[in-house]
């Protein structure tokens, strides 16, 4: 297939902290620096959100990206509002804060700088070893018990990962990221997510074992969810790449 060309558009959002009151979600506040995700994970539950923009949840989701250059300024203003009550802010809840374009735009780092300056707690979930670029800030925050990172590992099979998560860090690099964060003093865990029946569920114990060896202190998990358009996208991918396991 031809190389996927990525385009990045400025998102002129007027607020940056998203709030929810769902009892099924473990956090009340979150920030997403980007819309769409270059990692291209076929199972990503966030894909349908791109349809709200008039784009496809398929290739558009991983190639037509949006970035929020005013994120740090907006966050500073929201934290300074008189009625604001500090609660843990989750990052990486919809799209990965360390997807490849973060190397260029560094919006996640700018957000962390604001949170660090305000002694504000945050939690990050990522499947990118690029999180180590911010180990200095995260280590500083961790010394005040303000930061924790979960590295998401779906499989240890490099070939499967390359097919299923084509532009995310390889599994071994994610394990090295766990070790690097731990060495920087950052509390780090592993997220076995999503667990895919037949395809990856046999790897759960091995993933947890390898992550613990690298320095992870905790583990969480999610099962595969296939809402809306993802059901057809994933079924098509499964028939193409693992036809004997599809049924």
Short mmCIF file of C-alpha atoms in Angstrom, two decimals:
data_model
loop_
_atom_site.label_atom_id
_atom_site.label_comp_id
_atom_site.label_asym_id
_atom_site.label_seq_id
_atom_site.Cartn_x
_atom_site.Cartn_y
_atom_site.Cartn_z
CA UNK A 1 0.00 0.00 0.00
CA UNK A 2 1.22 3.56 -0.63
CA UNK A 3 2.66 5.42 2.34
CA UNK A 4 -0.08 7.23 4.24
CA UNK A 5 0.29 11.01 4.02
CA UNK A 6 -0.45 12.84 7.25
CA UNK A 7 -2.06 16.28 7.32
CA UNK A 8 -2.33 18.39 10.47
CA UNK A 9 -4.97 21.10 10.96
CA UNK A 10 -5.17 23.63 13.78
CA UNK A 11 -8.04 23.00 16.21
CA UNK A 12 -9.32 26.36 17.52
CA UNK A 13 -10.95 24.91 20.62
CA UNK A 14 -11.89 27.43 23.31
CA UNK A 15 -11.51 25.07 26.27
CA UNK A 16 -9.09 22.24 26.96
CA UNK A 17 -10.32 20.30 30.02
CA UNK A 18 -13.08 17.81 29.20
CA UNK A 19 -15.26 16.69 32.13
CA UNK A 20 -17.45 13.66 32.62
CA UNK A 21 -19.64 12.31 35.41
CA UNK A 22 -19.84 8.72 34.23
CA UNK A 23 -19.60 6.14 37.05
CA UNK A 24 -17.97 3.75 34.56
CA UNK A 25 -14.93 5.97 34.04
CA UNK A 26 -12.18 6.25 36.65
CA UNK A 27 -11.48 9.95 36.09
CA UNK A 28 -13.56 13.13 35.94
CA UNK A 29 -11.22 15.35 33.93
CA UNK A 30 -9.16 14.73 30.81
CA UNK A 31 -7.13 16.55 28.18
CA UNK A 32 -6.52 15.52 24.58
CA UNK A 33 -3.87 17.56 22.82
CA UNK A 34 -4.73 16.04 19.45
CA UNK A 35 -7.73 14.72 17.52
CA UNK A 36 -7.13 11.64 15.45
CA UNK A 37 -4.16 9.38 16.10
CA UNK A 38 -1.26 8.56 13.83
CA UNK A 39 -0.63 5.21 15.52
CA UNK A 40 -3.44 3.72 13.44
CA UNK A 41 -4.44 0.96 15.88
CA UNK A 42 -7.21 -0.92 14.11
CA UNK A 43 -9.18 -1.57 17.31
CA UNK A 44 -9.10 2.02 18.63
CA UNK A 45 -12.41 2.89 20.30
CA UNK A 46 -11.88 6.58 19.49
CA UNK A 47 -12.16 6.12 15.72
CA UNK A 48 -15.89 6.98 15.54
CA UNK A 49 -15.20 10.43 17.02
CA UNK A 50 -13.65 11.44 13.70
CA UNK A 51 -17.04 11.04 12.05
CA UNK A 52 -18.16 14.08 14.10
CA UNK A 53 -15.72 16.10 11.97
CA UNK A 54 -17.08 14.73 8.71
CA UNK A 55 -14.10 12.36 8.28
CA UNK A 56 -13.94 8.59 8.04
CA UNK A 57 -13.16 6.56 11.18
CA UNK A 58 -10.82 4.53 8.95
CA UNK A 59 -7.82 6.07 7.22
CA UNK A 60 -8.90 9.66 7.93
CA UNK A 61 -8.67 9.00 11.68
CA UNK A 62 -4.98 8.10 11.39
CA UNK A 63 -3.97 10.60 8.70
CA UNK A 64 -6.17 13.74 9.01
CA UNK A 65 -5.06 14.98 12.40
CA UNK A 66 -5.86 18.06 14.46
CA UNK A 67 -3.60 19.74 17.00
CA UNK A 68 -4.43 22.29 19.69
CA UNK A 69 -1.63 24.89 19.80
CA UNK A 70 -3.41 26.98 22.45
CA UNK A 71 -3.73 24.04 24.86
CA UNK A 72 -1.19 25.25 27.43
CA UNK A 73 -2.57 28.80 27.48
CA UNK A 74 -6.14 27.55 27.81
CA UNK A 75 -5.14 25.18 30.60
CA UNK A 76 -3.37 27.96 32.50
CA UNK A 77 -6.52 30.09 32.30
CA UNK A 78 -8.82 27.25 33.39
CA UNK A 79 -6.65 26.34 36.38
CA UNK A 80 -6.69 29.97 37.53
CA UNK A 81 -10.49 30.28 37.56
CA UNK A 82 -11.71 31.00 41.12
CA UNK A 83 -14.13 28.08 41.17
CA UNK A 84 -11.72 25.46 39.84
CA UNK A 85 -11.22 22.42 42.09
CA UNK A 86 -8.07 20.38 41.38
CA UNK A 87 -8.72 16.76 40.40
CA UNK A 88 -6.49 14.35 38.56
CA UNK A 89 -6.35 15.11 34.85
CA UNK A 90 -6.10 12.06 32.58
CA UNK A 91 -4.20 12.26 29.29
CA UNK A 92 -4.33 9.67 26.54
CA UNK A 93 -7.98 8.87 27.09
CA UNK A 94 -9.08 9.38 23.49
CA UNK A 95 -5.95 9.79 21.37
CA UNK A 96 -2.32 9.17 22.28
CA UNK A 97 -0.54 12.26 23.69
CA UNK A 98 2.79 10.90 22.38
CA UNK A 99 1.78 9.98 18.84
CA UNK A 100 4.53 10.82 16.30
CA UNK A 101 3.46 14.44 15.63
CA UNK A 102 4.19 15.28 19.29
CA UNK A 103 7.88 15.27 18.34
CA UNK A 104 7.20 18.34 16.21
CA UNK A 105 4.49 20.22 18.09
CA UNK A 106 5.39 19.32 21.73
CA UNK A 107 1.89 20.24 22.93
CA UNK A 108 1.84 17.46 25.51
CA UNK A 109 5.10 18.75 26.96
CA UNK A 110 3.68 22.29 27.16
CA UNK A 111 0.65 20.94 29.02
CA UNK A 112 2.90 19.09 31.48
CA UNK A 113 4.91 22.25 32.10
CA UNK A 114 1.73 24.05 33.16
CA UNK A 115 0.57 21.16 35.36
CA UNK A 116 4.01 20.96 36.96
CA UNK A 117 4.07 24.69 37.70
CA UNK A 118 0.64 24.45 39.35
CA UNK A 119 1.39 21.28 41.36
CA UNK A 120 -1.51 19.60 39.57
CA UNK A 121 -1.81 15.78 39.39
CA UNK A 122 -2.09 13.92 36.11
CA UNK A 123 -2.15 10.40 34.75
CA UNK A 124 -0.95 9.41 31.28
CA UNK A 125 -1.68 6.39 29.12
CA UNK A 126 0.43 5.87 26.02
CA UNK A 127 1.80 3.18 23.74
CA UNK A 128 4.75 5.33 22.67
CA UNK A 129 8.32 5.26 23.90
CA UNK A 130 8.38 9.00 23.10
CA UNK A 131 7.07 9.55 26.64
CA UNK A 132 10.72 9.31 27.73
CA UNK A 133 11.30 12.72 26.13
CA UNK A 134 9.39 14.20 29.06
CA UNK A 135 10.98 12.06 31.77
CA UNK A 136 12.53 15.20 33.27
CA UNK A 137 9.18 16.88 33.90
CA UNK A 138 7.42 13.66 34.88
CA UNK A 139 10.23 12.77 37.28
CA UNK A 140 9.97 16.20 38.90
CA UNK A 141 6.21 15.82 39.26
CA UNK A 142 6.55 12.26 40.55
CA UNK A 143 8.70 13.46 43.44
CA UNK A 144 5.59 15.31 44.62
CA UNK A 145 3.34 12.34 43.83
CA UNK A 146 1.73 14.26 40.97
CA UNK A 147 2.30 11.94 37.98
CA UNK A 148 1.80 8.34 37.00
CA UNK A 149 2.16 6.74 33.57
CA UNK A 150 0.62 3.59 32.14
CA UNK A 151 2.32 2.06 29.12
CA UNK A 152 -0.21 0.20 26.96
CA UNK A 153 0.97 -3.18 25.64
CA UNK A 154 -1.45 -5.25 23.58
CA UNK A 155 0.95 -7.96 22.41
CA UNK A 156 4.63 -8.89 22.63
CA UNK A 157 4.53 -10.29 19.09
CA UNK A 158 6.40 -7.70 17.03
CA UNK A 159 4.86 -8.78 13.71
CA UNK A 160 1.32 -8.73 15.09
CA UNK A 161 1.93 -5.35 16.70
CA UNK A 162 3.27 -3.92 13.43
CA UNK A 163 0.13 -5.07 11.61
CA UNK A 164 -2.37 -4.14 14.31
CA UNK A 165 -0.71 -0.95 15.61
CA UNK A 166 1.33 0.09 12.55
CA UNK A 167 2.86 3.36 13.75
CA UNK A 168 3.04 2.77 17.50
CA UNK A 169 6.30 1.90 19.27
CA UNK A 170 7.37 -1.74 19.04
CA UNK A 171 6.60 -3.85 22.16
CA UNK A 172 10.26 -4.03 23.21
CA UNK A 173 10.53 -0.24 23.05
CA UNK A 174 7.49 0.09 25.29
CA UNK A 175 9.13 -2.21 27.84
CA UNK A 176 12.24 -0.02 27.66
CA UNK A 177 10.02 3.00 28.24
CA UNK A 178 8.72 1.39 31.44
CA UNK A 179 12.31 0.84 32.60
CA UNK A 180 13.29 4.40 31.63
CA UNK A 181 10.40 5.97 33.50
CA UNK A 182 11.05 3.84 36.55
CA UNK A 183 14.69 4.93 36.50
CA UNK A 184 13.53 8.56 36.38
CA UNK A 185 11.49 8.01 39.54
CA UNK A 186 8.11 7.98 37.81
CA UNK A 187 5.45 5.59 39.06
CA UNK A 188 4.66 3.42 36.05
CA UNK A 189 2.23 0.63 35.31
CA UNK A 190 1.29 -1.51 32.34
CA UNK A 191 -2.09 -1.43 30.65
CA UNK A 192 -2.93 -4.73 28.95
CA UNK A 193 -5.30 -3.18 26.49
CA UNK A 194 -7.29 -4.19 24.73
CA UNK A 195 -7.39 -7.90 25.45
CA UNK A 196 -8.51 -9.51 22.19
CA UNK A 197 -10.04 -13.00 22.55
CA UNK A 198 -8.13 -15.71 20.66
CA UNK A 199 -5.68 -13.19 19.20
CA UNK A 200 -3.88 -11.83 22.28
CA UNK A 201 -5.52 -13.20 25.43
CA UNK A 202 -2.93 -15.96 25.77
CA UNK A 203 -0.26 -13.31 26.32
CA UNK A 204 -1.70 -11.65 29.42
CA UNK A 205 0.54 -13.33 31.99
CA UNK A 206 3.67 -12.91 29.87
CA UNK A 207 2.99 -9.19 29.30
CA UNK A 208 2.50 -8.63 33.03
CA UNK A 209 5.66 -10.63 33.80
CA UNK A 210 7.84 -8.71 31.32
CA UNK A 211 6.42 -5.37 32.46
CA UNK A 212 7.09 -6.21 36.11
CA UNK A 213 10.66 -7.14 35.23
CA UNK A 214 11.02 -3.72 33.54
CA UNK A 215 9.78 -1.90 36.64
CA UNK A 216 6.00 -1.65 36.36
CA UNK A 217 4.35 -1.55 39.78
CA UNK A 218 0.72 -2.09 38.74
CA UNK A 219 -1.47 -3.37 35.94
CA UNK A 220 -4.87 -2.55 34.49
CA UNK A 221 -6.76 -3.93 31.52
CA UNK A 222 -9.64 -3.40 29.14
CA UNK A 223 -11.41 -5.88 26.90
CA UNK A 224 -11.85 -5.26 23.20
CA UNK A 225 -14.85 -3.05 22.42
CA UNK A 226 -16.22 -2.70 18.90
CA UNK A 227 -18.76 0.16 18.90
CA UNK A 228 -20.22 1.73 15.77
CA UNK A 229 -17.90 1.68 12.72
CA UNK A 230 -15.10 -0.16 14.52
CA UNK A 231 -16.98 -3.44 14.29
CA UNK A 232 -16.76 -3.53 10.49
CA UNK A 233 -13.24 -2.11 10.35
CA UNK A 234 -11.92 -4.71 12.78
CA UNK A 235 -13.78 -7.58 11.11
CA UNK A 236 -12.27 -6.61 7.75
CA UNK A 237 -8.78 -6.42 9.27
CA UNK A 238 -9.22 -9.75 11.05
CA UNK A 239 -10.32 -11.57 7.89
CA UNK A 240 -7.34 -10.16 6.03
CA UNK A 241 -4.64 -10.81 8.65
CA UNK A 242 -5.91 -13.68 10.83
CA UNK A 243 -8.62 -15.46 8.82
CA UNK A 244 -8.34 -18.72 10.77
CA UNK A 245 -9.04 -16.89 14.04
CA UNK A 246 -11.79 -14.61 12.77
CA UNK A 247 -14.74 -16.80 13.72
#
